PDB file of C-alpha atoms in Angstrom:
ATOM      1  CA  UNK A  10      35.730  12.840  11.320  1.00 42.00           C
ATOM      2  CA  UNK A  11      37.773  12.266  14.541  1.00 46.00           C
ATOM      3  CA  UNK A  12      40.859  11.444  12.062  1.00 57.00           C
ATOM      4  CA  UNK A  13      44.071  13.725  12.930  1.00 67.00           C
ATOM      5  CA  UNK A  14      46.292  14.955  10.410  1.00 77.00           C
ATOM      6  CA  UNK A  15      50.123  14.501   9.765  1.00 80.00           C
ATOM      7  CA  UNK A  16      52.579  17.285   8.515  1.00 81.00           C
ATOM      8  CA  UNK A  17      54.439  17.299   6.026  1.00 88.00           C
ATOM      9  CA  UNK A  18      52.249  14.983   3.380  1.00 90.00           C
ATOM     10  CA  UNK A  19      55.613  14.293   2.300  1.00 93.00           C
ATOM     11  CA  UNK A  20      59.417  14.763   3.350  1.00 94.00           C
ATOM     12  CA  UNK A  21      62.704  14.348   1.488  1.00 96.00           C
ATOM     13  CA  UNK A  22      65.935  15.090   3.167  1.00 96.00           C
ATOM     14  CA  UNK A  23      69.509  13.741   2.850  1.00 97.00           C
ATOM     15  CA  UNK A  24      71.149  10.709   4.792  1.00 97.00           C
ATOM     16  CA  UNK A  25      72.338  11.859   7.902  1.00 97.00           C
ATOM     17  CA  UNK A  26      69.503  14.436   8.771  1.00 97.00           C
ATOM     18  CA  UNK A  27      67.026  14.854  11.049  1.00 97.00           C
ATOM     19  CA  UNK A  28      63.259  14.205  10.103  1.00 96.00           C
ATOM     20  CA  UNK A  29      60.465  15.995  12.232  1.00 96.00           C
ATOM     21  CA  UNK A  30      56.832  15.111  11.459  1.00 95.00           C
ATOM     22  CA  UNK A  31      54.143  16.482  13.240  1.00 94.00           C
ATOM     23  CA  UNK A  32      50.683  15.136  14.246  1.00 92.00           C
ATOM     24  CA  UNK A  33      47.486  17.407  15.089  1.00 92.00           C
ATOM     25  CA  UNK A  34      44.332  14.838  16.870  1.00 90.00           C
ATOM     26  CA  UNK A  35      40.380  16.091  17.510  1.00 87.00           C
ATOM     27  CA  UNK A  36      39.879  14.101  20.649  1.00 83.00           C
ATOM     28  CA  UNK A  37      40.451  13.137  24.062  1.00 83.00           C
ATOM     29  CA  UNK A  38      42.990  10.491  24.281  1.00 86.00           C
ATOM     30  CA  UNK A  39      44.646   7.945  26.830  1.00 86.00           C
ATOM     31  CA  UNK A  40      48.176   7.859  24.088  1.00 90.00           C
ATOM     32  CA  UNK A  41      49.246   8.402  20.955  1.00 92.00           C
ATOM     33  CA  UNK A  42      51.161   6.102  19.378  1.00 94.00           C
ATOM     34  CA  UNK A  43      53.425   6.281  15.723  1.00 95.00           C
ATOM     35  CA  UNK A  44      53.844   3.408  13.597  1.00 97.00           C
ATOM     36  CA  UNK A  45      56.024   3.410  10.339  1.00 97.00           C
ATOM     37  CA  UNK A  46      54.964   1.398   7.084  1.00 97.00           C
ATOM     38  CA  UNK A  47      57.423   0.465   4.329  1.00 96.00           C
ATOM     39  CA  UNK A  48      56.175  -0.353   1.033  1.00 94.00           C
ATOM     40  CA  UNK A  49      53.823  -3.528   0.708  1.00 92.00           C
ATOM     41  CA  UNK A  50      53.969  -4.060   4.277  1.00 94.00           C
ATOM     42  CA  UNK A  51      52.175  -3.696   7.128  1.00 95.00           C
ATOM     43  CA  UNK A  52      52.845  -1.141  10.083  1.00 96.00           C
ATOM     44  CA  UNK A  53      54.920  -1.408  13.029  1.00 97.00           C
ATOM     45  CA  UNK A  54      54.737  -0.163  15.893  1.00 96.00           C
ATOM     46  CA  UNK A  55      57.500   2.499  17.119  1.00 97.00           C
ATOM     47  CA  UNK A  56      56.800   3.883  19.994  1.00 96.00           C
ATOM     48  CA  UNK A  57      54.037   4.876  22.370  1.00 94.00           C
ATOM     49  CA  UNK A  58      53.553   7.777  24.883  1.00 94.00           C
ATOM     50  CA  UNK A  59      50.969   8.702  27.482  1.00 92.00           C
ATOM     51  CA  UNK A  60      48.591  11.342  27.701  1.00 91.00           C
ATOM     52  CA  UNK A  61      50.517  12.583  31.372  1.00 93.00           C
ATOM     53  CA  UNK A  62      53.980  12.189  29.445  1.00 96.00           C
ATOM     54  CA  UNK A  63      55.424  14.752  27.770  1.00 97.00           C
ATOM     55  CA  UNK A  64      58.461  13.573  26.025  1.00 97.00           C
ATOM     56  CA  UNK A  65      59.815   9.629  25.261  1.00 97.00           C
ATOM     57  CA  UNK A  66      63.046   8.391  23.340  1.00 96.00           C
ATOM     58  CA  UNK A  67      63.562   5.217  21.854  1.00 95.00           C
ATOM     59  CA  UNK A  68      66.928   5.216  20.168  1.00 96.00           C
ATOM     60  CA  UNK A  69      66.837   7.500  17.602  1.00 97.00           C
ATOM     61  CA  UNK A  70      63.690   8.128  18.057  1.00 97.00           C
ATOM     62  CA  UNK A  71      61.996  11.184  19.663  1.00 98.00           C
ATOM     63  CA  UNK A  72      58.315  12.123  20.674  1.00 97.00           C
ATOM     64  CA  UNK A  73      56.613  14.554  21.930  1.00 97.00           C
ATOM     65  CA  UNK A  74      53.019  15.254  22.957  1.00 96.00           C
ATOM     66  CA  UNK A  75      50.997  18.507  23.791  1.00 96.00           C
ATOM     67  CA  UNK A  76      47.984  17.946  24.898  1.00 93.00           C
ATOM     68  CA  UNK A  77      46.591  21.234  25.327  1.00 94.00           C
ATOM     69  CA  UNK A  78      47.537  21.639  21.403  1.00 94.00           C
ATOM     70  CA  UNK A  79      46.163  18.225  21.118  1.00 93.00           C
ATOM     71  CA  UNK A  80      49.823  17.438  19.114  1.00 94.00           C
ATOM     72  CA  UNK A  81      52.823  15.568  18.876  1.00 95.00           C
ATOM     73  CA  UNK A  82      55.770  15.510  16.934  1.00 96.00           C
ATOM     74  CA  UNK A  83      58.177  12.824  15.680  1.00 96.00           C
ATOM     75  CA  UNK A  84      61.762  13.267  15.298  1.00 97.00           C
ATOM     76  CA  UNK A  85      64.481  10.829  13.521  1.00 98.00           C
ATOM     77  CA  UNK A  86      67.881  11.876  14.233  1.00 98.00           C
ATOM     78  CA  UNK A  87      70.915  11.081  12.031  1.00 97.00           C
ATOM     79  CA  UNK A  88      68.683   9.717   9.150  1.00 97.00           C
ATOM     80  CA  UNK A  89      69.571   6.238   7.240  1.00 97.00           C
ATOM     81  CA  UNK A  90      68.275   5.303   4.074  1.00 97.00           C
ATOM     82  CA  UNK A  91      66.322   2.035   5.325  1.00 97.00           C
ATOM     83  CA  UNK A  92      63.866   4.818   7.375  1.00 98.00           C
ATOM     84  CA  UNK A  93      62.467   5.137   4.409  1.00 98.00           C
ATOM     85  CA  UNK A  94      58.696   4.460   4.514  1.00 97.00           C
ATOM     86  CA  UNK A  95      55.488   6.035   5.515  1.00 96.00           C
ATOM     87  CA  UNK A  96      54.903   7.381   9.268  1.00 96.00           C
ATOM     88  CA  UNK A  97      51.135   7.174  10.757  1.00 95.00           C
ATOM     89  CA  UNK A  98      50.546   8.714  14.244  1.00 94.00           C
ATOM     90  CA  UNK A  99      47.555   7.231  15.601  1.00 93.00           C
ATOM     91  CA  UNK A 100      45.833   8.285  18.619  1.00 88.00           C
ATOM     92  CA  UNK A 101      44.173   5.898  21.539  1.00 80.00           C
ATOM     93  CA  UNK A 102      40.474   6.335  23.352  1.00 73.00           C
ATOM     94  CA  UNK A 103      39.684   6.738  26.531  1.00 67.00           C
ATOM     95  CA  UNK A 104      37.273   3.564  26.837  1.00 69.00           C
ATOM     96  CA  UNK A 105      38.489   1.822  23.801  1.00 75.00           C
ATOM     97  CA  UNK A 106      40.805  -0.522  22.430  1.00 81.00           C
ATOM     98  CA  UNK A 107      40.292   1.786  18.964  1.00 85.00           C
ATOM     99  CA  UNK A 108      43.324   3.796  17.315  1.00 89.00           C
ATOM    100  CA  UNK A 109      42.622   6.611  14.769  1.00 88.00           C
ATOM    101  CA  UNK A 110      45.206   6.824  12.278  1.00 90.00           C
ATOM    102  CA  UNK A 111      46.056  10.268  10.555  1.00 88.00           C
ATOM    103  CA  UNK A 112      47.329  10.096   6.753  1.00 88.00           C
ATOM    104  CA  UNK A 113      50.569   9.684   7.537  1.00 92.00           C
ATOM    105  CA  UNK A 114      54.102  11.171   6.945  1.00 94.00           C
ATOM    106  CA  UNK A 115      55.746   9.654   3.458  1.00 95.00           C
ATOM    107  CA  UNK A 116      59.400  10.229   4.530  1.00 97.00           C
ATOM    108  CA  UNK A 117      62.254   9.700   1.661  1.00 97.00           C
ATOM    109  CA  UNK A 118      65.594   9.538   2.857  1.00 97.00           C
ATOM    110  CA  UNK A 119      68.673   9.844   0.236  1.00 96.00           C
ATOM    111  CA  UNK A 120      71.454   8.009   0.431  1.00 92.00           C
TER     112      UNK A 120
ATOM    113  CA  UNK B   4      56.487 -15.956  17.922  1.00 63.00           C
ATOM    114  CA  UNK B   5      54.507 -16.045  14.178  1.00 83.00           C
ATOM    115  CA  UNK B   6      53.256 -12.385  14.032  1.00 95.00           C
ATOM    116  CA  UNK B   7      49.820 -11.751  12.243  1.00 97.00           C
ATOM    117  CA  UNK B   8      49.305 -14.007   9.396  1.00 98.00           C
ATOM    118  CA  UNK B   9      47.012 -12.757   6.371  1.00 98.00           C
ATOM    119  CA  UNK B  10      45.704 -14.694   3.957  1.00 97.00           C
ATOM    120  CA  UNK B  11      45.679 -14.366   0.710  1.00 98.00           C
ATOM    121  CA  UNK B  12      48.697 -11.834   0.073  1.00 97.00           C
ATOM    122  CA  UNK B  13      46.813 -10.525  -3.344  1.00 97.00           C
ATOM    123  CA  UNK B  14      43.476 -11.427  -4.740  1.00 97.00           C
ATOM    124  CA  UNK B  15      42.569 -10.006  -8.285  1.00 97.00           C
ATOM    125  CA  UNK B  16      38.879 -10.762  -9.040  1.00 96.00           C
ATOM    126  CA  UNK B  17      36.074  -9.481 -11.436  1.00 97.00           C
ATOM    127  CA  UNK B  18      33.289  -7.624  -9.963  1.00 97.00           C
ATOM    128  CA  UNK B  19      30.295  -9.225  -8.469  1.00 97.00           C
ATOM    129  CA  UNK B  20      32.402 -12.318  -7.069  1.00 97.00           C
ATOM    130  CA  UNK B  21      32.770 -12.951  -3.132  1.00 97.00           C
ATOM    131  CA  UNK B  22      35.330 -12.303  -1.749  1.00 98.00           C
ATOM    132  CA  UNK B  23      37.102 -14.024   1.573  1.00 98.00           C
ATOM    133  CA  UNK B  24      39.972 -12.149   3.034  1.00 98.00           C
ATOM    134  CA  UNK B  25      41.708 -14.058   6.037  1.00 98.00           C
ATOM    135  CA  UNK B  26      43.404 -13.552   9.393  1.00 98.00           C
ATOM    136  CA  UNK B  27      45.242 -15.178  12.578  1.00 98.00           C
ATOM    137  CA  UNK B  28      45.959 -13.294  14.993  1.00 98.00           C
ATOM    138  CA  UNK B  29      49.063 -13.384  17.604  1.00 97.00           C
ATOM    139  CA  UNK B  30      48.471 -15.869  19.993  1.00 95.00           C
ATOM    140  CA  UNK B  31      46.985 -14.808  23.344  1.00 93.00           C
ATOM    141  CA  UNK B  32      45.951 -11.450  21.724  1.00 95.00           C
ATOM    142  CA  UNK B  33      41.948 -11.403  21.990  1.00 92.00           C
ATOM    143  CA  UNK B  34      41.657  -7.974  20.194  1.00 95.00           C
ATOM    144  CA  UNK B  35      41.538  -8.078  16.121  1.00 97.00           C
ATOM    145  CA  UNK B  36      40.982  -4.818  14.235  1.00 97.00           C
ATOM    146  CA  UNK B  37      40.213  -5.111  10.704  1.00 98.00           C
ATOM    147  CA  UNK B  38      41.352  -1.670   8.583  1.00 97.00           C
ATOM    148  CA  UNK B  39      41.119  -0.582   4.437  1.00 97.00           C
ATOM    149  CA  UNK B  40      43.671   1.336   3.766  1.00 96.00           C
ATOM    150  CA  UNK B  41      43.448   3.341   0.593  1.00 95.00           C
ATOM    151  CA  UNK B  42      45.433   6.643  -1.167  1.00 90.00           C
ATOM    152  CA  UNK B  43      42.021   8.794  -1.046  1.00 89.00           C
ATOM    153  CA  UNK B  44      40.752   8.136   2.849  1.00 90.00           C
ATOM    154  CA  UNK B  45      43.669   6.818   4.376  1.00 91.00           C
ATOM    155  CA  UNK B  46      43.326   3.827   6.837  1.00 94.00           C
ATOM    156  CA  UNK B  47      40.109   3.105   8.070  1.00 93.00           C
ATOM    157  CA  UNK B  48      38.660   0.829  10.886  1.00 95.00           C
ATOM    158  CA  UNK B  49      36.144  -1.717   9.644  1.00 96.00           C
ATOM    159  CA  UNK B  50      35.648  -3.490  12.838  1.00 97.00           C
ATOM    160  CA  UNK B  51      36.938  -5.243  15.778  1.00 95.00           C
ATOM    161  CA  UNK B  52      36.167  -7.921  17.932  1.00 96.00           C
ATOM    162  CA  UNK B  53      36.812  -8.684  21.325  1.00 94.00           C
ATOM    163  CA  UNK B  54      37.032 -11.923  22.987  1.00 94.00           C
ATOM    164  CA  UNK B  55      35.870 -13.403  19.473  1.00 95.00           C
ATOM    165  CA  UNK B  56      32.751 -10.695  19.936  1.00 96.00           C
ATOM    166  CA  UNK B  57      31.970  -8.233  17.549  1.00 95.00           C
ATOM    167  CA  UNK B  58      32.290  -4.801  19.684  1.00 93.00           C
ATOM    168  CA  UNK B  59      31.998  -1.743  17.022  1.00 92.00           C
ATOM    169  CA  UNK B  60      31.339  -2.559  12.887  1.00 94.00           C
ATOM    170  CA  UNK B  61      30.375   1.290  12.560  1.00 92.00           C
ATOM    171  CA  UNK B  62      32.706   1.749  10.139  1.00 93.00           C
ATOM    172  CA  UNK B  63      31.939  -1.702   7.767  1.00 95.00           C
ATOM    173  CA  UNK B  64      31.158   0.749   5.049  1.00 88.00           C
ATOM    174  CA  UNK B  65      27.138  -1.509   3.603  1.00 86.00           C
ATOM    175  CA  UNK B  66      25.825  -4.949   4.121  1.00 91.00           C
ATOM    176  CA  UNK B  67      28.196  -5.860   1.540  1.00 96.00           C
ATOM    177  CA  UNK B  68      30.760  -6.622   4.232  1.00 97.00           C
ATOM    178  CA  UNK B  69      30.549  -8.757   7.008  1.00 97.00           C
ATOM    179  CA  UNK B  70      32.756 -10.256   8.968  1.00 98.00           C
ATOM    180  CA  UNK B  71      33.335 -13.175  11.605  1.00 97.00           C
ATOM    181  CA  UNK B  72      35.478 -14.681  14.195  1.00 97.00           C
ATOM    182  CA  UNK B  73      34.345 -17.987  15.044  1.00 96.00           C
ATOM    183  CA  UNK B  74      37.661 -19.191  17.709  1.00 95.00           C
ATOM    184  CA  UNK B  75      40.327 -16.946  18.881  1.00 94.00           C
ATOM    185  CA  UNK B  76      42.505 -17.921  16.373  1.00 95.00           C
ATOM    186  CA  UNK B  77      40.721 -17.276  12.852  1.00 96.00           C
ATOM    187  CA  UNK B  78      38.667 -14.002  11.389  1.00 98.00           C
ATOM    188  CA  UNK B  79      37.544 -13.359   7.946  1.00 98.00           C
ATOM    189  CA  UNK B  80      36.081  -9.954   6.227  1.00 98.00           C
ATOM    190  CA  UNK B  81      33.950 -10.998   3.105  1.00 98.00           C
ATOM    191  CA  UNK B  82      32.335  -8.606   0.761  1.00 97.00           C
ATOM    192  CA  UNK B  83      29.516 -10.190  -1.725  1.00 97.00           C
ATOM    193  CA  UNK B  84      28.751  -9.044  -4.438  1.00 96.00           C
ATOM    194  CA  UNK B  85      32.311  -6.732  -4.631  1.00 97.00           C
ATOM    195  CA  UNK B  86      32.979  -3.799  -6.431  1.00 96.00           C
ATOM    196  CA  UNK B  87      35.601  -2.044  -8.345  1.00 97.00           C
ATOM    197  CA  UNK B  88      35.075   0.752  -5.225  1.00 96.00           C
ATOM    198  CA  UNK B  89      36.042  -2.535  -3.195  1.00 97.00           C
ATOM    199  CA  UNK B  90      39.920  -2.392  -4.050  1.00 97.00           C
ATOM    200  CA  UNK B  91      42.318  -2.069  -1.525  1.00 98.00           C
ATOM    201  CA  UNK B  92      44.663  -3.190   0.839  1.00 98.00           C
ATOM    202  CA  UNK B  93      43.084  -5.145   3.842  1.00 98.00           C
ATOM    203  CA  UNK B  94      44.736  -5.353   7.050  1.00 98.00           C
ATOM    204  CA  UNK B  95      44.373  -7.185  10.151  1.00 98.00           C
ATOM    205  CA  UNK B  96      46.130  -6.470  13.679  1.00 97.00           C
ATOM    206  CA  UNK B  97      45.458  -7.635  16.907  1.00 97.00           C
ATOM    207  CA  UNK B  98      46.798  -7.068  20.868  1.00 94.00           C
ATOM    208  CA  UNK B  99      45.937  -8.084  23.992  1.00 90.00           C
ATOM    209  CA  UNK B 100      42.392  -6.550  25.143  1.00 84.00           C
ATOM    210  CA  UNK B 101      42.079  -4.337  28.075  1.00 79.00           C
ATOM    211  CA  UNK B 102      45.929  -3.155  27.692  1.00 77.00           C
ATOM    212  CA  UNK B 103      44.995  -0.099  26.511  1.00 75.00           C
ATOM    213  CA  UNK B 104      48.543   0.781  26.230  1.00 81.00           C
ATOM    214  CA  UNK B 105      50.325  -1.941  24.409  1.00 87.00           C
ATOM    215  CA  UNK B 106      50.256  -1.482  20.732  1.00 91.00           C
ATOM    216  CA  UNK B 107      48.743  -3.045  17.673  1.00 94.00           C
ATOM    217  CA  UNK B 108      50.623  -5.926  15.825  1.00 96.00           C
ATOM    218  CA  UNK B 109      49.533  -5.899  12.254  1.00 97.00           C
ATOM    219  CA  UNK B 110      49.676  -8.404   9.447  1.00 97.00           C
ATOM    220  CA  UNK B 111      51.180  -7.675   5.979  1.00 96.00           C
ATOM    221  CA  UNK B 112      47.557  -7.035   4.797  1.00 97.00           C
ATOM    222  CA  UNK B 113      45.402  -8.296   1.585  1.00 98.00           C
ATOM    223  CA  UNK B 114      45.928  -6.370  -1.430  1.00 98.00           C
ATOM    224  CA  UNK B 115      42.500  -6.871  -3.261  1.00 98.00           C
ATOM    225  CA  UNK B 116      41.581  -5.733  -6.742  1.00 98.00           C
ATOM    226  CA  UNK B 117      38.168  -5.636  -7.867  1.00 97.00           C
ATOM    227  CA  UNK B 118      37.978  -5.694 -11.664  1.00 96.00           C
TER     228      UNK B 118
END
């Protein structure tokens, strides 16, 4: 299975806090991508980095990628309640427009 | 813009019925992905189609399923006969092809229960 794996399964941490989640991949890749699903819905896209990038921000939002550990990690700063939801890290293929998704992250957040 | 529209939202149906799961994508995206996305395996890629072209169904799980995109603005997944195995929530997503890093915009999905 070429499927990567997030960790934690699942996090619960206070309002206010900072949520890492990490993401371990098998293969080669062009980026890797996380996208966050809320209950019912469908995912959205958060942010993207390159395989020759090593760190990206978007707001809150933190990644990083290590591609000799073939990893990456996700970090939320000052957590809100409404980032509640699941996170998936998926990673892209050289020579194709596919994405494989790991399990995801199922982050809770308490107000 | 309209993001990814699926069609229907939730389908309940007894076993052995067809089943016709629906999709437009964004428009001027000529990439669709269909996934299943359940507790045990997680989200899966069914197939995807370029250009309206079917490029890789290795992971339509039998014969059961097939699926089509006859214009650039319409797919559907069907599975005949379905089974209870069957349930789970369906999603579409497109993007532009040959943007290799632009994401995936994905539909609220099909929630489909196989009785």
């Amino acid at each position: 299975s070429q499927q990567g794996e997030e960790d934690p399964q699942a996090l619960s941490i206070q309002e206010g806090e900072n949520a890492t989640m990490n993401c371990s991949y098998k293969t080669s890749i062009n980026n890797l991508q996380w996208y966050r699903q809320n209950s019912g819905r469908g995912l959205v896209h958060l942010i993207l980095i390159r395989s020759n990038e090593r760190e990206k921000h978007s707001g809150r939002l933190r990644v990083t990628l290590d591609t000799s550990k073939k990893s990456s990690s996700l970090l939320i700063t000052a957590s809100r309640a409404a980032d509640t939801a699941s996170y998936f890290c998926a990673n892209g293929m050289g020579g194709s427009e596919k994405l494989v998704f790991g399990k995801g992250t199922k982050l809770t957040v308490n107000p | 813009d309209a993001g990814v529209i699926q069609s229907p939202r939730h389908e309940v149906t007894e076993m052995g019925q067809e089943v016709t799961l629906r999709c437009k994508p964004i428009s001027g995206h000529n990439s669709l992905f269909w996934y299943r996305q359940t507790m045990m395996r997680g989200l899966e890629l069914l197939i995807y189609f370029n250009n309206n072209v079917p490029i890789d169904d290795s992971g339509m799980p039998e014969d059961r399923f097939s699926a089509k995109m006859p214009n650039a603005s319409f797919s559907t997944l069907k599975i005949q006969p379905s089974e209870p195995r069957d349930s789970a929530v369906y999603f579409c997503a497109s993007k532009r092809w040959g943007q290799q890093n632009q994401p995936q915009h994905f539909g609220d999905g099909t929630r489909l229960s196989i009785l």
